[in-house]
PDB file of C-alpha atoms in Angstrom:
ATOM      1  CA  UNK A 216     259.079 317.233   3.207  1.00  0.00           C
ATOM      2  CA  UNK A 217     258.451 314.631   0.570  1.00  0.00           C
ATOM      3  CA  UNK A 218     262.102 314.607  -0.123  1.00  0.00           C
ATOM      4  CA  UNK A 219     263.197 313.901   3.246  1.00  0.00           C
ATOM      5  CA  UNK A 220     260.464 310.986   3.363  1.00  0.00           C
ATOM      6  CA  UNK A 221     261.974 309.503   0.437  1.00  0.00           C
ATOM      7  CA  UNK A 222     265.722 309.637   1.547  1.00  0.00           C
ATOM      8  CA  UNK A 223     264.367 308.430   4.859  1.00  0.00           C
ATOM      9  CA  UNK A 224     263.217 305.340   2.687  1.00  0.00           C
ATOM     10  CA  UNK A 225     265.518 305.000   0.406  1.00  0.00           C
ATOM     11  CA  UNK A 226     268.241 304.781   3.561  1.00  0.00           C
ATOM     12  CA  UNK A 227     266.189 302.264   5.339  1.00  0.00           C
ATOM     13  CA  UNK A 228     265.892 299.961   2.249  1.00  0.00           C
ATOM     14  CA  UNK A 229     269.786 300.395   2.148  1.00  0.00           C
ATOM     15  CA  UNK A 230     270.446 299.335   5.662  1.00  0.00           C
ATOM     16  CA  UNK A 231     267.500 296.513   4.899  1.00  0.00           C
ATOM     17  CA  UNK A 232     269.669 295.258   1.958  1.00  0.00           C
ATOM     18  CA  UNK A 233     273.028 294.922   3.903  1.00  0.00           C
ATOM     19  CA  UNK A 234     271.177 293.233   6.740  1.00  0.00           C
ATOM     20  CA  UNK A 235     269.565 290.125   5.254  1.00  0.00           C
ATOM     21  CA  UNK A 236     269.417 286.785   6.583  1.00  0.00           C
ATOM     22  CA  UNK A 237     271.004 283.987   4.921  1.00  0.00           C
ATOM     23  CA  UNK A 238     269.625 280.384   4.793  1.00  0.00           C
ATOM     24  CA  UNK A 239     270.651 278.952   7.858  1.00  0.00           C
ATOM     25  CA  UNK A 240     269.684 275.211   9.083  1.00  0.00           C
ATOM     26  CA  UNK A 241     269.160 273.529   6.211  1.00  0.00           C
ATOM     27  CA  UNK A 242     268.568 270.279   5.366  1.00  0.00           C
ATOM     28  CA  UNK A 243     269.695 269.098   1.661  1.00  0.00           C
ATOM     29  CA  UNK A 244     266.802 266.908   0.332  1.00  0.00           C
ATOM     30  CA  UNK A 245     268.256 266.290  -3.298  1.00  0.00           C
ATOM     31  CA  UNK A 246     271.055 265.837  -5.758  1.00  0.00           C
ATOM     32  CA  UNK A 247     272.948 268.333  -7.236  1.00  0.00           C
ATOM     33  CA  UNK A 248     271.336 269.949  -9.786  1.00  0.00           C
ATOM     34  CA  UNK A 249     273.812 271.000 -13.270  1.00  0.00           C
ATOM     35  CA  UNK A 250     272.630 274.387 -15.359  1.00  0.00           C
ATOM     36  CA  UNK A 251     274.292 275.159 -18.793  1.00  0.00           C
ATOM     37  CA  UNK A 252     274.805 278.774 -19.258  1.00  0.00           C
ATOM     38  CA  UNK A 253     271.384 279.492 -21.125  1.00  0.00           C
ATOM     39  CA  UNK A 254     269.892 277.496 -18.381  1.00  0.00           C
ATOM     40  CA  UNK A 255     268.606 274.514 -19.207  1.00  0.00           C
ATOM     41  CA  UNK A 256     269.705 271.402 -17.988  1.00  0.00           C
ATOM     42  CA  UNK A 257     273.437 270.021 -18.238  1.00  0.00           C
ATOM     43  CA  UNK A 258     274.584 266.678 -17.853  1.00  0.00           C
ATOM     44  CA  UNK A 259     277.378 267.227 -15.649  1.00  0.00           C
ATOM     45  CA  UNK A 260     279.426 269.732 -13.926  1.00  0.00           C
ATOM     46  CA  UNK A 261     281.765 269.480 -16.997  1.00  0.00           C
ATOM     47  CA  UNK A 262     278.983 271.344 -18.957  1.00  0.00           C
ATOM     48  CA  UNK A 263     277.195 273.024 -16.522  1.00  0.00           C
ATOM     49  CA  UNK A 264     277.753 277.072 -15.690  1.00  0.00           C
ATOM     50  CA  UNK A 265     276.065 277.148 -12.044  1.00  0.00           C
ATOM     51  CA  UNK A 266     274.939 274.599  -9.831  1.00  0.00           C
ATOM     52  CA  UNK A 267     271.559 274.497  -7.469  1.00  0.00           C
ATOM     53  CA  UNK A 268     271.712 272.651  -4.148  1.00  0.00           C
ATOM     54  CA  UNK A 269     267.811 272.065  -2.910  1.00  0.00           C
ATOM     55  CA  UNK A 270     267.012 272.240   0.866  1.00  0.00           C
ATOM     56  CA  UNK A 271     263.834 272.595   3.521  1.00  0.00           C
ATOM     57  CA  UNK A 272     264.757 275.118   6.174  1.00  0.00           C
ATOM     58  CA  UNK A 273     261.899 274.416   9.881  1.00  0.00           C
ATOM     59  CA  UNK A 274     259.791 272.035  10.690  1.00  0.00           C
ATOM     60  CA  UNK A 275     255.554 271.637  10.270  1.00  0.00           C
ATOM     61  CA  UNK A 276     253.704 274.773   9.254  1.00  0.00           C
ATOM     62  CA  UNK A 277     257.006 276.526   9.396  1.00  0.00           C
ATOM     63  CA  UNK A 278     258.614 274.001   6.786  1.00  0.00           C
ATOM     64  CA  UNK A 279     259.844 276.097   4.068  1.00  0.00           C
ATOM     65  CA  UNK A 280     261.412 274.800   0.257  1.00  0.00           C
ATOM     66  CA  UNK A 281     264.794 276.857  -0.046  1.00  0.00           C
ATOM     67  CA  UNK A 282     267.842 276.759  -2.608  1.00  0.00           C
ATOM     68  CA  UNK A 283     271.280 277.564  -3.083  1.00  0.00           C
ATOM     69  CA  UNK A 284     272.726 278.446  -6.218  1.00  0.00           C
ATOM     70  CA  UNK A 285     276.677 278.484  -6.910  1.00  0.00           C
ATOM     71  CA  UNK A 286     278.793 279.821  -9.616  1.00  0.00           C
ATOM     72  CA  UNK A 287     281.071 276.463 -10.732  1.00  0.00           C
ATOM     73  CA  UNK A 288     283.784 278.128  -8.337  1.00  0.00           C
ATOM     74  CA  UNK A 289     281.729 277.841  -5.462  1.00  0.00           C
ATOM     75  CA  UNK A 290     280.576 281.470  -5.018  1.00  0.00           C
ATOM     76  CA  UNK A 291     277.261 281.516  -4.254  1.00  0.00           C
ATOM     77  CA  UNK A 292     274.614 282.569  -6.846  1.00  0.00           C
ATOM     78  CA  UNK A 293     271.731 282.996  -5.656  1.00  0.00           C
ATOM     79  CA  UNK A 294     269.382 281.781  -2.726  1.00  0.00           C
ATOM     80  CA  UNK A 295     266.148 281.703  -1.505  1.00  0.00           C
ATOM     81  CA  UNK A 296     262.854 279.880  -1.705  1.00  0.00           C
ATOM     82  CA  UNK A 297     260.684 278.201  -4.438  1.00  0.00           C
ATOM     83  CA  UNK A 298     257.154 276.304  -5.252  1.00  0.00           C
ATOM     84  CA  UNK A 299     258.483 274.122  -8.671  1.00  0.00           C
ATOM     85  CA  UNK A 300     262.084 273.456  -9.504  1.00  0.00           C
ATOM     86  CA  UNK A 301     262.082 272.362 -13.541  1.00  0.00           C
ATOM     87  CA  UNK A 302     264.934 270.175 -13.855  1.00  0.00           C
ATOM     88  CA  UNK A 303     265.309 270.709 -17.345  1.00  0.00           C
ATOM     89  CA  UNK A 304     264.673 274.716 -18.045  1.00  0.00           C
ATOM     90  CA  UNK A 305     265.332 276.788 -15.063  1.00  0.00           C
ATOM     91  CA  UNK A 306     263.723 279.795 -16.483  1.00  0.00           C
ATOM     92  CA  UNK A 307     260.234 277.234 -15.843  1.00  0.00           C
ATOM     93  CA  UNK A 308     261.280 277.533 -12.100  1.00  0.00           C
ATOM     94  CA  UNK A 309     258.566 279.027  -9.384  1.00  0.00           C
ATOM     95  CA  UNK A 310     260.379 281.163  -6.886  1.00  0.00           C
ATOM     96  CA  UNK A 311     258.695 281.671  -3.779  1.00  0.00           C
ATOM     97  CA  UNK A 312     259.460 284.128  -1.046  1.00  0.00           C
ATOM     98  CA  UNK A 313     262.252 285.757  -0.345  1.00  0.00           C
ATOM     99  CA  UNK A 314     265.167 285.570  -3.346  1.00  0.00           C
ATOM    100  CA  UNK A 315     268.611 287.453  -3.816  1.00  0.00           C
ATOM    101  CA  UNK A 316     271.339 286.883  -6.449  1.00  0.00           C
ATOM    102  CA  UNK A 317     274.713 287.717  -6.635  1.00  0.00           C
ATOM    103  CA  UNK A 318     277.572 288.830  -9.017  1.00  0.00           C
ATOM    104  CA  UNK A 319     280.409 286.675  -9.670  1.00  0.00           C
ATOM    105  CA  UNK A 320     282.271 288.472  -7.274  1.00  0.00           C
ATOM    106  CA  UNK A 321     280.140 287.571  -4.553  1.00  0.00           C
ATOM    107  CA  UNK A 322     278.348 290.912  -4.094  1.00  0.00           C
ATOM    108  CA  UNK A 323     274.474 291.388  -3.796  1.00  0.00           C
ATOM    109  CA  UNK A 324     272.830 292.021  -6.892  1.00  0.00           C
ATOM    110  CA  UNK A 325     268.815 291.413  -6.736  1.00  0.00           C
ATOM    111  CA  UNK A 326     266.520 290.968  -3.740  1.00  0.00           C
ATOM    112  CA  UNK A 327     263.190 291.134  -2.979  1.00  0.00           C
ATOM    113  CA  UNK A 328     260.201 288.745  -2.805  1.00  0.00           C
ATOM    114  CA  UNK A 329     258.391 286.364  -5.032  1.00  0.00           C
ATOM    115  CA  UNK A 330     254.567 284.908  -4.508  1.00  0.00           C
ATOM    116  CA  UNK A 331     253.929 282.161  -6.305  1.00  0.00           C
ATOM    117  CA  UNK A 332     256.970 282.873  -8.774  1.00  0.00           C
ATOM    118  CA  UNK A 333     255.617 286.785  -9.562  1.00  0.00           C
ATOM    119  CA  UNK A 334     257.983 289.832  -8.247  1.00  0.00           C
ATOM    120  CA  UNK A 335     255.965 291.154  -5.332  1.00  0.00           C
ATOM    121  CA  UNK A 336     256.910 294.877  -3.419  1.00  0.00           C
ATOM    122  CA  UNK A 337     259.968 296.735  -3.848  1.00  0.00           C
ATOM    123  CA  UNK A 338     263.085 294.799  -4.978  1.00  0.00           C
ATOM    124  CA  UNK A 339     266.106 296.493  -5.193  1.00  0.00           C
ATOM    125  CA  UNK A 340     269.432 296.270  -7.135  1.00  0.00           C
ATOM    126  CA  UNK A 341     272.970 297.114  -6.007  1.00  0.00           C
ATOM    127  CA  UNK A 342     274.221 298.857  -9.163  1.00  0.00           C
ATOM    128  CA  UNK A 343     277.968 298.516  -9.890  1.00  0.00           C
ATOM    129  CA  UNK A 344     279.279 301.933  -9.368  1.00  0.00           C
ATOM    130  CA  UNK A 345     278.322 301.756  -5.472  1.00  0.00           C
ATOM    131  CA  UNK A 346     274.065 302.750  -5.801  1.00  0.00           C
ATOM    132  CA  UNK A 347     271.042 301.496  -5.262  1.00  0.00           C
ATOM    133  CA  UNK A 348     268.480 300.880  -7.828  1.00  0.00           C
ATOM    134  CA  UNK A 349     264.662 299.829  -6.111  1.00  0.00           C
ATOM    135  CA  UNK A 350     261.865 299.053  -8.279  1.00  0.00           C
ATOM    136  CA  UNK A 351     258.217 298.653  -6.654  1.00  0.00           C
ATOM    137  CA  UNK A 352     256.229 295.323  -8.181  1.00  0.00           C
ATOM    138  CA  UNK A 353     252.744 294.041  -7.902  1.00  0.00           C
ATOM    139  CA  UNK A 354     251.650 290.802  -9.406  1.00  0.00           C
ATOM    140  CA  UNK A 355     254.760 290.396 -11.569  1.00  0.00           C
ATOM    141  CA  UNK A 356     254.821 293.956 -13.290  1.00  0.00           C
ATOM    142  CA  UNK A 357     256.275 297.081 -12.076  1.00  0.00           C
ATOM    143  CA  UNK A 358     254.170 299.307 -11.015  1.00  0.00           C
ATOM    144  CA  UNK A 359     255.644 301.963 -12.654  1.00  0.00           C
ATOM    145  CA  UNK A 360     257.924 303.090 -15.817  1.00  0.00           C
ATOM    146  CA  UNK A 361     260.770 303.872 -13.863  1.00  0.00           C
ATOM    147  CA  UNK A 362     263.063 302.999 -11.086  1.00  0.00           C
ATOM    148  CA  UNK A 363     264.713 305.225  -8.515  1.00  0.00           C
ATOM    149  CA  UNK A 364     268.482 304.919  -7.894  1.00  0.00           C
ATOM    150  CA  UNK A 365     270.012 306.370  -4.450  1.00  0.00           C
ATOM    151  CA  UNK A 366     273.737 307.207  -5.695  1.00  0.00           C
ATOM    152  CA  UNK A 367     277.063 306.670  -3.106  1.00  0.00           C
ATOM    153  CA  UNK A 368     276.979 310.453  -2.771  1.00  0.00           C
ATOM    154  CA  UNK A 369     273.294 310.055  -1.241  1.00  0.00           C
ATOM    155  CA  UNK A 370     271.638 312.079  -4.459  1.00  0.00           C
ATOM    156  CA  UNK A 371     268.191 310.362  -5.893  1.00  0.00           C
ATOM    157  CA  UNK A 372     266.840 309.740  -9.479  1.00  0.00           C
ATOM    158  CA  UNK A 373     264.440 308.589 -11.499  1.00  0.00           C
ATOM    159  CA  UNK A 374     265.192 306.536 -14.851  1.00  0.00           C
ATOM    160  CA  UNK A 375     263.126 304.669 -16.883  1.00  0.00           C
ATOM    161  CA  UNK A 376     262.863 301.014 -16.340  1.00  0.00           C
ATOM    162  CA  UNK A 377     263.639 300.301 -19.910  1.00  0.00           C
ATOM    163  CA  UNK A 378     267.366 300.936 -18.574  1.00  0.00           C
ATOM    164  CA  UNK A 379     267.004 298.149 -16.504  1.00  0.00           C
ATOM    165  CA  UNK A 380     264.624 295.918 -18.384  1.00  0.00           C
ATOM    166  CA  UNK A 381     267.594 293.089 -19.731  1.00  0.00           C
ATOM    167  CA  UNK A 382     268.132 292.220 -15.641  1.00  0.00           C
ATOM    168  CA  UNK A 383     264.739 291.865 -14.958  1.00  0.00           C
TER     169      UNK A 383
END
């Protein structure tokens, strides 16, 4: 029974992943932002390795602080919300809310949700080989020493999280 609870899950985060909304209605509220490789701040596009576009998505209590991130070809990076942009390190930055990256091929990579720039809940990770890695947070640390990947074929496991601890 407890397996067929946790494919249940582990299904519905996979539909969950494929079905996320984008940032839509946006309203750019700032200059172009230039990020060298190691993430701190570049002068111009020239040096820079992504790029960060800030917005505000709604109106009054439902004004929110969103951003796009692009790879210098124009594939899109990473999105979502924040609290603090630091101009100058990005790895100072405060993400808030809901925030998923991407590969440089344009594919989903990380999602899940940040409160007040801490991992919050289950974020998940579409591995390369076609699975899905999830790994449950609370208060910026996971909660546990391992992950669980769903494989293409449907099969679940647990690692440890060490095998993921570089992306995080």
């Amino acid at each position: 029974m407890k397996r067929v609870i946790l494919v249940s899950m582990m299904a519905l985060l996979a539909v969950v992943c494929y079905g996320r909304k984008r940032i839509q209605n946006a309203t750019v509220v700032g200059d172009t932002i230039y990020y060298a490789e190691n993430m701190m701040h570049a002068a111009s596009a020239d040096q820079a390795n992504y790029y960060r576009i800030l917005m505000t998505t709604g109106t009054g209590l439902n004004k929110q602080d969103v951003f796009a991130d692009y790879y210098m070809d124009g594939t899109l990076r990473a999105e979502g919300g924040y609290k603090f942009i630091d101009l100058g390190d990005d790895r100072n930055t405060i993400w808030d809310g809901q925030v998923t990256t991407y590969y440089v091929n344009g594919k989903e990579k990380w999602n899940g949700k940040y409160v007040n720039g801490k991992r919050e809940g289950y974020f998940t990770l579409q591995l390369r080989e076609g699975g899905v890695a999830v790994v449950q947070f609370q208060n910026g640390e996971s909660v546990y020493d391992y992950f669980t990947v769903t494989k293409k074929d449907g099969t679940i496991e647990k690692r440890p999280l060490e095998d993921i601890r570089s992306l995080l």
